[in-house]
Amino acid sequence: MTGQALSLAIFPQPEPRRRPILPQFPHHPNPAATSSVTASDGPCVCCGQERGWVYTGPVYAADAPDAGICSYCTAFGTAAERYDAWFADTVEGDVSRDVVTEILERTPGFTAWQSPHRLTRCGYGATFLGPAGARELKAHPDAVDHLRRQCAAWTWPPDQVEDSLGSLDKDGGPIAYLFRCRVCETHLAYADFT
């Protein structure tokens, strides 16, 4: 027996806890990777059950708790109904009321510098992929073009637009938030800065 095997035989380590699978969120498929949900052994403040995960993103409501809502109460709309809450500030674009409700009331939001908003395309809410900087956006020229069009709408001169796009930093600022259309798979983004 090796020293490590002998040590484990004498001082066994507990098995790591297996977390339940997160509910499916079509508009935010990996909320743990974007830090919108985190592991938790505490009970949900909404349903009282320990579900292994809690929502850590923004909650827009007068009397909702700042933390401790489980991902299931988010997914099923229980927290939105109980607290009259939303998990995103706005949804941009022309989509049905059902899509707006699914995004605002049953999808984990994300933390942004300004009020986070959700992008849409092809009549549906786009999938949130996470924060991005210039380096991450190189793989998504369609998202960069989307950002260029936004800056042009602000009447920025072309050299200022390119400087701004080149300064995007996912770990600092300014930052972009990357999305993908659920229908045509075009990448979209919007920039956020102080």
Coordinates of C-alpha atoms in Angstrom, one line a residue:
M1 CA 0.0 0.0 0.0
T2 CA 1.2 3.5 -0.8
G3 CA 1.3 6.2 1.8
Q4 CA -1.8 7.9 0.3
A5 CA -3.8 4.7 0.2
L6 CA -2.8 3.9 3.8
S7 CA -3.8 7.4 4.9
L8 CA -7.2 7.1 3.2
A9 CA -7.7 3.7 4.9
I10 CA -7.0 5.2 8.3
F11 CA -8.7 8.6 7.7
P12 CA -11.4 8.0 5.1
Q13 CA -12.6 11.1 3.3
P14 CA -16.3 11.7 2.9
E15 CA -17.8 11.3 -0.5
P16 CA -18.4 14.7 -2.1
R17 CA -22.0 15.7 -2.1
R18 CA -23.8 15.1 -5.4
R19 CA -25.9 18.1 -6.3
P20 CA -29.3 17.6 -7.9
I21 CA -29.5 18.4 -11.6
L22 CA -30.5 22.0 -12.3
P23 CA -33.8 22.5 -14.0
Q24 CA -33.7 23.3 -17.7
F25 CA -33.5 27.0 -18.6
P26 CA -33.7 27.5 -22.4
H27 CA -32.8 31.2 -22.1
H28 CA -29.9 30.6 -19.6
P29 CA -28.7 27.0 -20.1
N30 CA -25.7 27.1 -17.7
P31 CA -26.5 29.5 -14.8
A32 CA -23.9 27.9 -12.5
A33 CA -21.2 28.8 -15.0
T34 CA -22.3 32.4 -15.1
S35 CA -22.6 32.5 -11.3
S36 CA -26.3 33.1 -11.4
V37 CA -26.9 30.1 -9.2
T38 CA -24.5 28.6 -6.7
A39 CA -24.3 25.5 -4.6
S40 CA -26.1 25.7 -1.3
D41 CA -27.0 23.3 1.5
G42 CA -29.5 25.7 3.0
P43 CA -33.3 25.6 2.5
C44 CA -35.0 27.7 -0.1
V45 CA -36.5 30.9 1.4
C46 CA -39.6 30.4 -0.9
C47 CA -40.4 26.7 -0.7
G48 CA -38.5 25.7 2.4
Q49 CA -36.8 22.7 0.7
E50 CA -33.1 22.1 0.4
R51 CA -32.5 21.7 -3.4
G52 CA -28.7 22.0 -3.6
W53 CA -28.7 25.3 -5.6
V54 CA -29.8 28.9 -5.0
Y55 CA -30.3 31.8 -7.3
T56 CA -27.7 34.6 -6.8
G57 CA -28.7 37.0 -9.6
P58 CA -30.8 40.2 -9.4
V59 CA -34.4 40.1 -8.1
Y60 CA -36.7 42.9 -9.1
A61 CA -39.4 43.1 -6.4
A62 CA -40.4 45.2 -3.4
D63 CA -40.4 42.4 -0.8
A64 CA -38.4 39.6 -2.3
P65 CA -35.4 38.2 -0.4
D66 CA -32.0 39.2 -1.8
A67 CA -30.8 35.6 -1.7
G68 CA -31.8 32.0 -1.0
I69 CA -34.4 31.3 -3.7
C70 CA -33.9 27.8 -5.1
S71 CA -33.5 27.2 -8.8
Y72 CA -36.7 25.2 -8.9
C73 CA -38.8 28.1 -7.5
T74 CA -37.2 30.2 -10.2
A75 CA -37.9 27.7 -13.0
F76 CA -41.5 26.9 -12.0
G77 CA -42.4 30.6 -11.5
T78 CA -43.2 30.0 -7.8
A79 CA -40.8 32.8 -6.6
A80 CA -42.1 35.3 -9.2
E81 CA -45.6 34.6 -8.2
R82 CA -45.1 34.7 -4.5
Y83 CA -42.9 37.8 -4.4
D84 CA -44.3 39.5 -7.6
A85 CA -40.8 39.4 -8.8
W86 CA -38.8 39.5 -12.1
F87 CA -35.3 38.2 -12.7
A88 CA -34.3 40.6 -15.5
D89 CA -35.0 44.3 -15.9
T90 CA -36.3 44.3 -19.5
V91 CA -36.6 42.2 -22.6
E92 CA -35.6 44.0 -25.8
G93 CA -37.4 43.2 -29.0
D94 CA -40.8 42.2 -30.4
V95 CA -41.8 38.8 -28.8
S96 CA -45.0 37.4 -27.4
R97 CA -46.1 37.9 -23.8
D98 CA -45.5 34.2 -23.1
V99 CA -41.8 34.6 -24.1
V100 CA -41.5 37.8 -21.9
T101 CA -43.1 36.0 -19.0
E102 CA -40.8 33.0 -19.4
I103 CA -37.7 35.2 -19.5
L104 CA -38.6 37.6 -16.7
E105 CA -40.3 35.2 -14.3
R106 CA -38.9 31.8 -14.9
T107 CA -35.3 32.3 -16.1
P108 CA -32.3 33.2 -13.9
G109 CA -31.1 36.7 -14.5
F110 CA -27.5 37.8 -14.5
T111 CA -25.6 40.5 -12.7
A112 CA -24.5 43.5 -14.9
W113 CA -23.1 46.9 -14.2
Q114 CA -26.3 48.6 -15.5
S115 CA -29.7 47.1 -15.4
P116 CA -29.3 43.7 -17.2
H117 CA -31.6 43.2 -20.1
R118 CA -32.3 40.2 -22.3
L119 CA -31.9 40.2 -26.1
T120 CA -34.4 38.6 -28.6
R121 CA -34.3 37.5 -32.2
C122 CA -36.5 35.6 -34.6
G123 CA -39.5 36.0 -32.3
Y124 CA -37.9 34.3 -29.3
G125 CA -35.6 35.2 -26.4
A126 CA -32.0 34.6 -27.1
T127 CA -29.9 32.3 -24.9
F128 CA -27.6 34.0 -22.5
L129 CA -24.0 32.6 -22.8
G130 CA -22.3 34.9 -20.4
P131 CA -20.0 37.9 -20.1
A132 CA -17.5 38.5 -22.9
G133 CA -14.5 40.7 -23.7
A134 CA -12.8 41.5 -27.0
R135 CA -10.9 38.2 -26.8
E136 CA -14.0 36.0 -26.4
L137 CA -15.9 38.0 -29.1
K138 CA -13.3 37.2 -31.7
A139 CA -14.9 33.8 -32.1
H140 CA -18.3 35.5 -32.7
P141 CA -18.0 38.1 -35.5
D142 CA -21.8 38.3 -35.8
A143 CA -21.9 39.5 -32.1
V144 CA -19.2 42.1 -32.9
D145 CA -21.2 43.3 -35.9
H146 CA -24.3 43.6 -33.6
L147 CA -22.3 45.7 -31.2
R148 CA -21.0 47.9 -34.0
R149 CA -24.6 48.6 -35.1
Q150 CA -25.5 49.6 -31.5
C151 CA -22.5 52.0 -31.3
A152 CA -23.4 53.4 -34.7
A153 CA -27.0 54.1 -33.4
W154 CA -25.3 56.2 -30.7
T155 CA -23.6 58.2 -33.5
W156 CA -20.1 57.3 -32.3
P157 CA -17.4 57.9 -34.9
P158 CA -16.0 54.7 -36.4
D159 CA -12.6 55.0 -34.6
Q160 CA -14.3 55.4 -31.2
V161 CA -16.5 52.3 -32.0
E162 CA -13.4 50.2 -32.8
D163 CA -11.5 51.5 -29.7
S164 CA -14.5 50.7 -27.5
L165 CA -14.9 47.2 -29.0
G166 CA -11.2 46.5 -28.5
S167 CA -11.3 47.6 -24.9
L168 CA -14.1 45.1 -23.9
D169 CA -12.9 42.9 -21.0
K170 CA -15.0 40.1 -19.5
D171 CA -13.1 40.5 -16.1
G172 CA -13.1 44.2 -16.0
G173 CA -14.7 46.9 -17.9
P174 CA -16.3 47.8 -20.2
I175 CA -17.9 44.4 -20.7
A176 CA -20.2 42.7 -23.2
Y177 CA -22.9 40.2 -22.6
L178 CA -23.1 37.4 -25.2
F179 CA -26.3 35.8 -26.4
R180 CA -27.2 33.3 -29.2
C181 CA -30.5 33.2 -31.1
R182 CA -32.4 30.0 -30.3
V183 CA -33.7 29.8 -33.9
C184 CA -31.0 30.9 -36.3
E185 CA -28.1 30.6 -33.9
T186 CA -26.8 34.1 -34.7
H187 CA -24.7 35.6 -31.8
L188 CA -25.8 38.9 -30.3
A189 CA -24.2 41.1 -27.6
Y190 CA -24.6 44.3 -25.9
A191 CA -22.0 46.4 -24.1
D192 CA -22.1 47.6 -20.6
F193 CA -20.0 50.3 -18.9
T194 CA -20.1 52.8 -16.2

